[in-house]
Coordinates of C-alpha atoms in Angstrom, one line a residue:
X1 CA 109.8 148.9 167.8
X2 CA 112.6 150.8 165.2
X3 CA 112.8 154.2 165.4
X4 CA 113.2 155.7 161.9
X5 CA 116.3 158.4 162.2
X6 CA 115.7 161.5 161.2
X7 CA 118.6 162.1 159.2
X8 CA 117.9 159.0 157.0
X9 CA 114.2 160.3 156.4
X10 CA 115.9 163.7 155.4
X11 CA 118.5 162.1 152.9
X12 CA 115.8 160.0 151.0
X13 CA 113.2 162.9 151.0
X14 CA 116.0 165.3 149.5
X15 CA 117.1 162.7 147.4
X16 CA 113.8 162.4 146.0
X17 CA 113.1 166.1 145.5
X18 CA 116.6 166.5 143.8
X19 CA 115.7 163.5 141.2
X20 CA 112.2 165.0 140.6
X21 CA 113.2 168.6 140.1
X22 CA 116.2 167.5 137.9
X23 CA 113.4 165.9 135.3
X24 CA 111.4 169.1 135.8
X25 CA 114.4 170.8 134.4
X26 CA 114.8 168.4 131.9
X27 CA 111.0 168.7 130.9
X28 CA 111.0 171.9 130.7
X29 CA 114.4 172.1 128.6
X30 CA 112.8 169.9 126.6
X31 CA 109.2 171.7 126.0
X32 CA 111.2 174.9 125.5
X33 CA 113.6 173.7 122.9
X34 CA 110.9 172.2 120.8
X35 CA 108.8 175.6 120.7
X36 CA 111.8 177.5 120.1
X37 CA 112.7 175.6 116.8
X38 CA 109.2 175.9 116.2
X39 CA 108.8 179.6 116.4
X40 CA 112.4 180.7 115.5
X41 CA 114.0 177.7 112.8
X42 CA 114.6 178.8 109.0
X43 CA 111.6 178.2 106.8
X44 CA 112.1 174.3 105.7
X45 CA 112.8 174.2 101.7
X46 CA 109.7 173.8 99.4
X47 CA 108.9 170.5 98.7
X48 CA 108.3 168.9 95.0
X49 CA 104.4 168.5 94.6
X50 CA 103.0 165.7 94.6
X51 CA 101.1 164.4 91.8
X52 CA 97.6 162.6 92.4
X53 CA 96.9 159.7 89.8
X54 CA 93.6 159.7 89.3
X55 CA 91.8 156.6 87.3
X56 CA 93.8 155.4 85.0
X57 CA 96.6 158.5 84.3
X58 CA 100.3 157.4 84.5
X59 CA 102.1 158.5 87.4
X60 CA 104.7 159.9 84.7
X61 CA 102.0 162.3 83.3
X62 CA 103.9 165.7 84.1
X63 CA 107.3 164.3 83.3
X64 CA 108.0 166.3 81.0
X65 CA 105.2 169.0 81.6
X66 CA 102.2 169.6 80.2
X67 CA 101.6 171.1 76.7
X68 CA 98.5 172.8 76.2
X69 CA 97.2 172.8 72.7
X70 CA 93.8 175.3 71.7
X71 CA 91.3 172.5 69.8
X72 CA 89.7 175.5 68.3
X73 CA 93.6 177.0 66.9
X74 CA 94.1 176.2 63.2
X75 CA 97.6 174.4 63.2
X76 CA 99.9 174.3 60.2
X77 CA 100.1 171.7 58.2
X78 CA 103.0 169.4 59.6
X79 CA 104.7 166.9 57.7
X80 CA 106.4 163.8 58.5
X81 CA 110.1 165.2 58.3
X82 CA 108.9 167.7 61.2
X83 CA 108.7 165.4 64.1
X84 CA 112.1 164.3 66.1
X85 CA 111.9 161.6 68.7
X86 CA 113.3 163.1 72.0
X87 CA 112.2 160.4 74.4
X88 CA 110.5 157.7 75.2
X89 CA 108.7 156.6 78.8
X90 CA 108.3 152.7 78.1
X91 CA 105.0 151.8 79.2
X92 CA 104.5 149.3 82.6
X93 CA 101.9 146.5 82.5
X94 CA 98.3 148.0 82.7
X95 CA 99.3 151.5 81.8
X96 CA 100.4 153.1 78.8
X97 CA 103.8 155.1 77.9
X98 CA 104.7 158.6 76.7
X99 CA 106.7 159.8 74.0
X100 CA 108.8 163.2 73.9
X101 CA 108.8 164.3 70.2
X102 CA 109.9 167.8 68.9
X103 CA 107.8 169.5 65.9
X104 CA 108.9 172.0 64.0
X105 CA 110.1 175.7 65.5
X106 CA 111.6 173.9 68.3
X107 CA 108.2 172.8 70.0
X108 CA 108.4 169.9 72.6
X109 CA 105.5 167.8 73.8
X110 CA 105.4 165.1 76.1
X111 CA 102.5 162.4 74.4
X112 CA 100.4 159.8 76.1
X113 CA 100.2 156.4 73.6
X114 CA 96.6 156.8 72.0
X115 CA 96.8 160.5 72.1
X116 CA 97.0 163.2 69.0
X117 CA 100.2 165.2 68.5
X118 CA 98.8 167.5 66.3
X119 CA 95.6 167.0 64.4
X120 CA 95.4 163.9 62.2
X121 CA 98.5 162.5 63.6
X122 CA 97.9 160.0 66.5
X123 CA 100.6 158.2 68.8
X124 CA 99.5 154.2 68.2
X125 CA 102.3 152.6 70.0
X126 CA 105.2 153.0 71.5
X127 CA 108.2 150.6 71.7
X128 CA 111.6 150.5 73.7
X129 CA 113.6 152.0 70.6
X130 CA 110.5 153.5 67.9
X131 CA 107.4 154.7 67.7
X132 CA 104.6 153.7 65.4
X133 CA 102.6 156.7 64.0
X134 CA 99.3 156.6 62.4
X135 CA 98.4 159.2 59.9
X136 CA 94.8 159.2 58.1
X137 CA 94.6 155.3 58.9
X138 CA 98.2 154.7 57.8
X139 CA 101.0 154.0 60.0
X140 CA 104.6 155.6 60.4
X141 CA 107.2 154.2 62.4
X142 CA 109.3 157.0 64.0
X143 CA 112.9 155.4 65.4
X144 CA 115.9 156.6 67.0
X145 CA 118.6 158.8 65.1
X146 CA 121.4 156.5 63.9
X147 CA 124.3 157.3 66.7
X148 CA 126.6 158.5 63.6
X149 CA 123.7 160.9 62.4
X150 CA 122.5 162.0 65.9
X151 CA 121.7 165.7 64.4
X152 CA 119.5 164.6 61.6
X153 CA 115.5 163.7 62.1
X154 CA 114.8 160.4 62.3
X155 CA 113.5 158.3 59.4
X156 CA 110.1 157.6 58.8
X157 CA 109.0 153.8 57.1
X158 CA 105.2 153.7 55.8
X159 CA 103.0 150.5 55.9
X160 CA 104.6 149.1 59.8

């Protein structure tokens, strides 16, 4: 029979203790770090909130916020002249678009296609450069500003 040599048994046993307590350490440096940035890291910068769709809402519904308007508040009379096209959120298949408009004293409101802008003034449709606006069963088209007369109000044509 072989006799085993001490010294060989001794060099694997302490080379085996040296490897496990080295990934102890490791471990541990490991475990430690983690909780440290944990407890002690800088408070991670708010993030945007996300926004639910729920049925059939567009996911662009708070795009440009949201406008609250009192049904029961008597609103001047508005005419036509008073509304400037801002913006326009084409729609996608299956949903409908929005349409930034600005009434008169500087008032901005982000409106969903099929929606009132004020009372007796209803977004119909909305199209890549106009929007078609029905007033007491007639309809309004509302386009773009001509680009040489980008400070005046765009131009209303009845009967579209």
């Amino acid at each position: 029979m072989r006799q085993i040599s001490p010294e060989r048994t001794d060099l694997a046993q302490t080379a085996v203790i040296a490897l496990v307590t080295v990934a102890a350490v490791v471990l541990l440096a490991m475990v430690a770090a983690r909780w440290s940035w944990t407890w002690f890291a800088p408070s991670p910068a708010p993030r945007a909130q996300s926004v639910g769709v729920a049925g059939g809402a567009a996911p662009a519904g708070g795009l440009f916020g949201d406008a609250r308007r009192d049904a029961g508040a008597s609103s001047p009379a508005r005419t036509g002249n008073a509304i400037r096209l801002l913006g326009i959120v084409a729609a996608s298949p299956g949903r409908r678009g929005y349409a930034l408009v600005q009434l008169e004293a500087n008032e901005q409101l982000a409106v969903l296609e099929g929606e009132e802008i004020v009372p007796g003034l209803r977004l119909a449709e909305i199209a890549a450069d106009h929007l078609i606006l029905e007033r007491s069963g007639a309809r309004e088209t509302l386009s773009w500003p001509e680009k040489n007369a980008a400070t005046q109000t765009p131009v209303f044509r009845a009967g579209n």
